């Protein structure tokens, strides 16, 4: 009928074509198409397109009974180059044109104007970068339009949809169109069953008229810039099977109408600002996948979810859900995957989720779940990810869980789980990451762990493990078992773990010598932390290949002898902490050329002799910020030229930007124990803005060089317990960040320089046990110091001492009032001690009270997702809504 109507035009067209010599024969057109594409494409699509063959038998060609071409279906045939629409649209009977999933590009030759019979047009999934959509306004018979994923730009011509009242599929998503509100024209297309408008810059609200599109089976609006509430009229779309609203800015509660959508199988409203409870979803009996993560939903998960027989995946992490998870959850379902992390769930882990033998992922990190890990999970042979980090789980791990045959990640860290790691771990042939730190695990590390040959990470720090370390898997990259009760020696077998990057066995009772072979795997090593054990003997001189090494900590052992010279090869060394040993050597000036050394701690050893009595290389510890030489037997003058040249302590990189921390690798954090204001504290993360010099308790003599005043970002200066003489240099007034100054127990003379009152961050001052005289400066910070800052001097006078100064001693009137307020602002300002300590996390008293705030705000992402199996855990939002990867 329709073709008949067009017939006169056809004749007319043929006539003109003949006149102009254009070949309109369908075969000729196809042969031209072939030759066009063969010039640009490496394709086998046209191998059957030979004149020996009937045109209607060509691959991808369909004809009608009159032998006119009606369909060209050449999708996914590696076609590249330009699409010659001009000749294609001379095919008079063409109803279907399909070039999806090729690599066609701009420009598009010719127009669609003549393709008036088209019912099906697929130009999706090509590379039309920089092209606008061709004019489609004449395609009034179109039923299927796919332009998705082709990188079209410009403004989509929604007006041209007006005539396409028969349109069933409209797919415009994944194109960088100019932003527009939800197109009115679409709301009239009442025959639509499939509407894909994801990621094509739709802004504003979903109009209520969406309820007109009653035939919709699929509605995709993800990855747009939409706002407002989900309209109640969505409840009219009773045929919907899939509703995707992911990654917009929708607000408010789920609308009442949702309960109507009983055919819904996939509902994704993740990454919005939705709130309220899920009671509207109680009736979605056919739901297969429910993604609601990263909203602010609250209330309990409806118990009806436990009866959704088809439920396969449930991802509700990062909301504010409370109560217990429905205990029936998954017991009837073909459950594959649940991520309920980062909520406020309490109560036990539902026991039956593995019953059907389909469960692969159980993620419930960071809730407040209690009770034991259900014994039934020990049979969960399908389980790949078992992650319950950071809850309040107790009991022991049921036998069998350690050895789950397919599991990749076991993460039970930060709970109260006790009992042993059992030898069945040898069955966990696919176990890659084992996180069980911060629990109460006891017993020995079973030697069978070496048979878990896929293991690359073992985190067992902060438990109560005892016995000795035996065999380890040779595949290991990270082995952290600090803060346990291990005894015995480091096994030589550890040296077979030649990929090891992170070794932290600190805070145990390990003994013996440090095995020489540790140098064998130095090529990969980033961190070696052996501190707080009982190792003795010398440090082996095997660091020649440790180019990657960033952190080396031997603090708190019985090590003796010389510092190994091969350390000079560790060009990436950032932290070298050898404190609290018995090392007997001169100052290692040969380390001064290490370009990245931030932290050098040699305190409490038997170092001796002068510092800097050598020909220098002209490079003076260019990054050094923490230098602790205290409690040794260094002698001679203070090293003036270091004070002139320690550049990293001079540059005030205005810390507007985020504080940076040294040495964050996965869950490991560098830490250094320093004496801060008289307290030994463990700095868990070493802020790169932290700067300190501690030369206390040595035999330094002579004066304090005025050049010390150049280290203007120093926060801590301790020169106490030496034999320093002469005056306190007034240049110390330049240390404007200084928070603690201890010059006590020396032989300093003269007056306290009044300039020191300008040190407004100074919270602790100790000048006691010297030979100082004259009036104590008054005002500003000095108003806050007590007697003990000054006692045992020759002749100090004035407040806070009870000794009045004679009139000769009187200084200008004190500036008392001005800094009353600053007392508070010290601690409120970004440079105060408390803030610094907060950065170090929860190891210290102040940190405990306040530090966790920063910890919580700054790091859930780091804490939770950093060590995902694929290490892409940092990516929370995923780009392609159609192929969303699950969080592992
Ligand atoms: C064409 O494709 C085939 C198979 O896809 C491949 O082996 C061949 O190398 C390609 N030729 C060119 C020139 O790219
Ligand atoms: C198409 O090919 C088949 C065999 O593949 C043949 O039987 C048939 O005759 C051909 N049709 C035409 C119209 O050539
Ligand atoms: C394209 O064809 C290849 C095989 O030639 C197939 O593996 C792939 O899944 C197809 N892609 C689409 C999107 O159909
Ligand atoms: C995107 O376009 C392809 C054809 O290029 C089509 O097969 C697919 O269904 C479309 N995707 C959606 C979500 O509409
Ligand atoms: C809409 O769809 C129905 C049922 O598929 C069909 O009968 C009707 O012709 C379509 N309307 C238009 C305008 O194509
Ligand atoms: C639910 O569907 C019924 C028809 O099945 C309709 O009358 C009602 O208005 C719908 N409710 C909402 C809130 O859309
Ligand atoms: C999230 O919801 C809870 C409970 O409804 C509410 O207390 C909290 O303020 C909300 N948070 C945000 C960020 O909106
Ligand atoms: C977790 O629950 C226990 C009691 O079950 C409670 O004492 C504790 O305060 C809760 N912790 C948090 C962080 O909510
Ligand atoms: C969210 O959508 C925007 C486009 O509106 C896109 O740029 C962004 O990458 C998406 N984010 C995620 C996590 O998918």
XYZ file of C-alpha atoms in Angstrom, residues 296-659:
364
model
C 20.820 7.955 52.551
C 18.102 5.343 52.915
C 17.284 4.474 56.484
C 15.100 2.163 58.522
C 15.210 -1.593 58.372
C 15.516 -3.720 55.295
C 11.979 -5.136 54.892
C 11.734 -8.752 55.894
C 9.864 -9.379 52.628
C 13.229 -9.172 50.876
C 13.917 -12.540 52.442
C 11.115 -13.968 50.340
C 12.165 -12.603 46.980
C 12.730 -15.903 45.281
C 14.509 -14.450 42.276
C 16.830 -12.098 44.122
C 20.364 -12.506 42.864
C 22.156 -9.343 43.901
C 21.502 -6.804 46.584
C 23.786 -3.822 46.900
C 22.803 -1.334 49.554
C 26.146 -0.132 50.876
C 26.709 3.402 52.134
C 23.272 4.216 53.485
C 21.909 4.655 56.985
C 20.053 1.364 57.377
C 19.516 0.141 60.903
C 18.274 -2.986 62.602
C 19.184 -6.523 61.730
C 19.421 -7.882 58.215
C 16.402 -10.124 57.520
C 17.489 -13.531 58.663
C 15.654 -15.207 55.784
C 17.650 -13.171 53.330
C 18.776 -15.275 50.476
C 17.552 -18.506 51.933
C 15.047 -18.923 49.141
C 16.936 -17.049 46.513
C 19.567 -17.812 43.962
C 21.598 -15.382 45.887
C 24.856 -14.403 44.316
C 25.962 -11.278 45.997
C 25.164 -8.890 48.827
C 26.928 -5.686 49.741
C 25.449 -4.191 52.879
C 28.628 -2.391 53.938
C 28.766 0.982 55.616
C 25.409 1.040 57.320
C 24.329 0.720 60.913
C 23.220 -2.888 60.805
C 23.287 -4.775 64.056
C 22.606 -8.373 64.971
C 24.040 -11.481 63.370
C 25.067 -12.314 59.847
C 22.056 -14.094 58.270
C 22.934 -17.766 58.474
C 21.332 -19.100 55.332
C 22.648 -16.973 52.562
C 24.820 -19.747 51.292
C 22.212 -22.431 51.480
C 21.492 -22.582 47.775
C 25.145 -22.970 46.893
C 25.196 -19.936 44.640
C 26.645 -17.249 46.888
C 29.809 -15.601 45.622
C 30.074 -12.321 47.426
C 29.276 -11.449 51.001
C 30.280 -7.897 51.855
C 29.179 -6.415 55.142
C 32.088 -4.182 55.988
C 31.766 -1.497 58.591
C 28.512 -2.157 60.401
C 27.954 -3.231 63.954
C 27.166 -6.885 63.356
C 27.562 -9.132 66.348
C 27.566 -12.846 67.058
C 29.663 -15.455 65.361
C 30.325 -16.179 61.744
C 27.641 -18.774 60.926
C 29.042 -22.275 60.749
C 26.994 -22.883 57.609
C 29.392 -20.696 55.647
C 32.064 -23.320 56.018
C 30.263 -25.224 53.236
C 30.025 -22.179 51.031
C 32.269 -23.534 48.340
C 31.100 -20.940 45.815
C 32.150 -17.997 47.945
C 34.749 -15.724 46.360
C 34.629 -12.675 48.614
C 33.991 -12.894 52.317
C 34.354 -9.454 53.815
C 33.033 -8.521 57.230
C 35.743 -6.060 58.236
C 35.057 -3.613 61.004
C 32.066 -5.041 62.854
C 31.723 -6.436 66.354
C 31.824 -10.107 65.438
C 33.091 -12.526 68.050
C 33.589 -16.242 68.451
C 36.085 -18.196 66.470
C 36.138 -18.685 62.736
C 34.236 -21.899 61.960
C 36.420 -24.710 60.725
C 36.307 -24.761 56.973
C 36.107 -21.039 56.336
C 39.863 -20.640 56.254
C 39.986 -23.329 53.598
C 37.086 -22.343 51.356
C 38.126 -23.791 48.026
C 37.331 -20.820 45.771
C 37.637 -17.859 48.048
C 39.810 -14.937 46.853
C 39.451 -12.570 49.775
C 38.840 -13.277 53.412
C 38.539 -10.046 55.303
C 37.513 -10.361 58.933
C 39.740 -7.548 60.185
C 38.722 -5.241 63.025
C 36.397 -7.543 64.931
C 36.718 -9.485 68.145
C 37.256 -12.858 66.582
C 39.402 -15.279 68.528
C 40.724 -18.771 68.126
C 43.359 -20.151 65.797
C 43.931 -19.992 62.089
C 43.448 -23.617 61.230
C 45.616 -25.732 58.989
C 42.810 -26.247 56.493
C 43.922 -22.938 55.029
C 46.008 -25.169 52.794
C 42.824 -25.877 50.826
C 42.344 -22.210 49.978
C 44.176 -22.516 46.700
C 42.648 -19.314 45.327
C 43.020 -17.180 48.409
C 44.796 -13.998 47.364
C 44.213 -11.672 50.276
C 43.804 -12.528 53.919
C 42.916 -9.648 56.198
C 42.432 -10.616 59.810
C 44.252 -7.831 61.594
C 42.955 -6.302 64.801
C 41.224 -9.342 66.253
C 42.005 -11.735 69.052
C 43.338 -14.598 67.015
C 45.640 -16.863 68.948
C 47.703 -19.978 68.449
C 50.448 -20.451 65.908
C 50.484 -19.407 62.319
C 50.034 -22.837 60.712
C 52.875 -23.944 58.475
C 50.202 -25.088 55.999
C 49.621 -21.462 55.078
C 52.543 -21.923 52.700
C 50.317 -24.237 50.674
C 47.881 -21.420 49.971
C 49.978 -20.670 46.971
C 47.964 -17.759 45.601
C 48.348 -15.631 48.703
C 49.864 -12.241 48.116
C 48.691 -10.392 51.229
C 48.641 -11.567 54.807
C 47.525 -8.984 57.349
C 47.524 -10.450 60.849
C 48.827 -7.544 62.861
C 47.308 -6.728 66.242
C 46.284 -10.199 67.323
C 47.515 -12.611 69.958
C 49.315 -15.067 67.776
C 52.178 -16.907 69.377
C 54.813 -19.437 68.467
C 57.232 -18.966 65.653
C 56.830 -18.076 62.015
C 57.325 -21.192 59.959
C 56.755 -21.548 56.257
C 55.263 -18.738 54.211
C 53.848 -18.798 50.691
C 56.491 -17.725 48.222
C 53.927 -15.645 46.340
C 53.651 -13.066 49.133
C 53.806 -9.346 48.484
C 52.702 -8.177 51.927
C 53.262 -9.847 55.246
C 52.137 -7.877 58.284
C 52.088 -9.608 61.622
C 53.145 -6.841 63.998
C 51.785 -6.602 67.531
C 51.478 -10.282 68.283
C 53.350 -12.573 70.622
C 55.575 -14.324 68.182
C 58.832 -15.836 69.357
C 61.729 -17.556 67.697
C 63.773 -16.461 64.742
C 62.888 -15.169 61.324
C 62.775 -18.353 59.255
C 65.209 -18.496 56.387
C 62.355 -19.661 54.209
C 61.108 -16.081 54.197
C 63.876 -15.391 51.754
C 62.069 -17.500 49.156
C 59.303 -14.900 49.137
C 61.240 -12.975 46.576
C 58.362 -10.679 45.584
C 57.891 -9.361 49.088
C 57.236 -5.647 49.199
C 55.937 -5.111 52.691
C 57.371 -6.878 55.710
C 56.190 -5.760 59.131
C 56.926 -8.114 61.973
C 57.393 -5.378 64.557
C 56.278 -5.514 68.173
C 56.744 -9.205 68.801
C 59.312 -11.116 70.764
C 61.258 -12.396 67.828
C 64.942 -12.954 68.388
C 68.075 -14.175 66.724
C 69.978 -12.416 64.007
C 68.593 -10.663 61.015
C 69.072 -13.176 58.197
C 71.549 -12.050 55.573
C 69.352 -13.383 52.842
C 66.843 -10.576 53.436
C 68.928 -8.727 50.914
C 67.987 -11.349 48.329
C 64.544 -9.983 47.710
C 65.511 -6.410 48.173
C 64.704 -5.598 44.540
C 61.019 -5.353 45.365
C 61.047 -4.432 49.005
C 59.323 -1.185 49.970
C 58.999 -1.541 53.714
C 60.918 -3.551 56.266
C 59.809 -2.987 59.817
C 61.434 -5.160 62.491
C 61.106 -2.761 65.393
C 60.441 -3.709 68.991
C 61.748 -7.264 68.961
C 64.851 -8.843 70.408
C 67.021 -9.130 67.366
C 70.724 -8.989 68.048
C 73.974 -9.052 66.140
C 74.924 -6.702 63.388
C 72.739 -5.401 60.609
C 73.767 -7.338 57.511
C 75.357 -5.199 54.845
C 73.036 -6.441 52.111
C 71.143 -3.374 50.951
C 72.997 -2.917 47.707
C 69.941 -3.755 45.587
C 67.281 -2.108 47.708
C 66.474 0.617 45.227
C 62.764 0.572 46.044
C 63.113 0.522 49.796
C 61.233 3.404 51.364
C 61.023 2.471 54.993
C 63.543 0.665 57.145
C 62.785 0.444 60.843
C 64.906 -1.539 63.307
C 64.050 0.529 66.394
C 64.020 -1.186 69.767
C 66.237 -4.223 69.286
C 69.701 -5.162 70.462
C 71.492 -4.542 67.220
C 75.123 -3.582 67.428
C 78.139 -2.883 65.314
C 78.350 -0.493 62.411
C 75.695 0.960 60.178
C 75.789 -0.936 56.886
C 77.301 1.251 54.197
C 75.229 -0.402 51.480
C 72.262 1.658 52.703
C 73.663 4.419 50.554
C 72.196 2.592 47.556
C 68.638 2.913 48.838
C 67.930 6.000 46.808
C 64.237 5.952 47.649
C 64.656 5.636 51.368
C 62.254 7.961 53.171
C 62.270 6.630 56.705
C 65.353 5.236 58.446
C 64.732 4.496 62.098
C 67.479 2.665 63.978
C 66.711 4.096 67.407
C 67.037 2.184 70.666
C 69.732 -0.268 69.678
C 73.399 -0.567 70.471
C 74.838 0.619 67.238
C 78.349 1.888 67.708
C 79.395 4.150 64.872
C 80.101 7.691 63.820
C 77.467 9.953 62.341
C 76.484 8.538 58.918
C 77.181 11.708 56.934
C 77.359 9.460 53.861
C 73.554 9.297 53.975
C 73.270 13.020 53.410
C 72.979 12.603 49.636
C 69.896 10.352 49.873
C 67.435 12.453 47.898
C 64.234 11.341 49.646
C 65.198 10.779 53.245
C 62.541 12.458 55.380
C 63.105 10.775 58.695
C 66.412 9.844 60.335
C 66.166 8.466 63.848
C 69.374 7.286 65.534
C 68.387 7.976 69.101
C 69.480 5.888 72.059
C 72.410 4.109 70.482
C 76.125 4.381 70.938
C 76.885 6.829 68.178
C 79.845 9.045 68.949
C 82.100 11.753 67.676
C 81.389 15.036 66.014
C 78.767 15.602 63.348
C 79.932 16.985 60.105
C 83.654 16.799 60.400
C 83.978 15.633 56.861
C 84.251 16.750 53.287
C 80.677 17.107 52.316
C 79.260 16.241 48.967
C 77.460 19.556 48.925
C 74.104 17.790 49.340
C 72.707 18.034 52.833
C 69.724 15.740 53.453
C 67.541 17.657 51.001
C 64.234 16.207 52.293
C 65.041 15.670 55.939
C 62.323 16.841 58.314
C 62.685 14.602 61.314
C 66.189 14.269 62.762
C 66.483 12.546 66.121
C 70.020 11.974 67.408
C 69.140 12.098 71.087
C 70.691 9.893 73.752
C 73.979 9.126 72.070
C 77.512 10.279 72.614
C 77.840 12.751 69.837
C 80.256 15.529 70.722
C 81.798 18.692 69.360
C 79.994 21.718 68.025
C 76.447 21.718 66.724
C 76.568 21.268 62.926
C 76.200 24.834 61.719
C 76.232 23.956 58.029
C 73.378 21.492 58.384
C 71.323 24.255 59.926
C 72.260 26.388 56.961
C 71.303 23.751 54.454
C 68.458 21.518 55.630
C 66.224 22.871 52.913
C 63.147 20.839 53.745
C 62.969 22.563 57.105
C 63.161 25.985 55.546
C 60.537 25.963 52.877
C 57.139 26.913 54.101
C 54.961 25.048 51.664
C 51.882 26.798 52.854
C 49.862 23.804 53.899
C 46.652 24.961 52.364
C 46.446 21.740 50.428
C 45.657 18.413 52.016
C 48.301 17.210 54.400
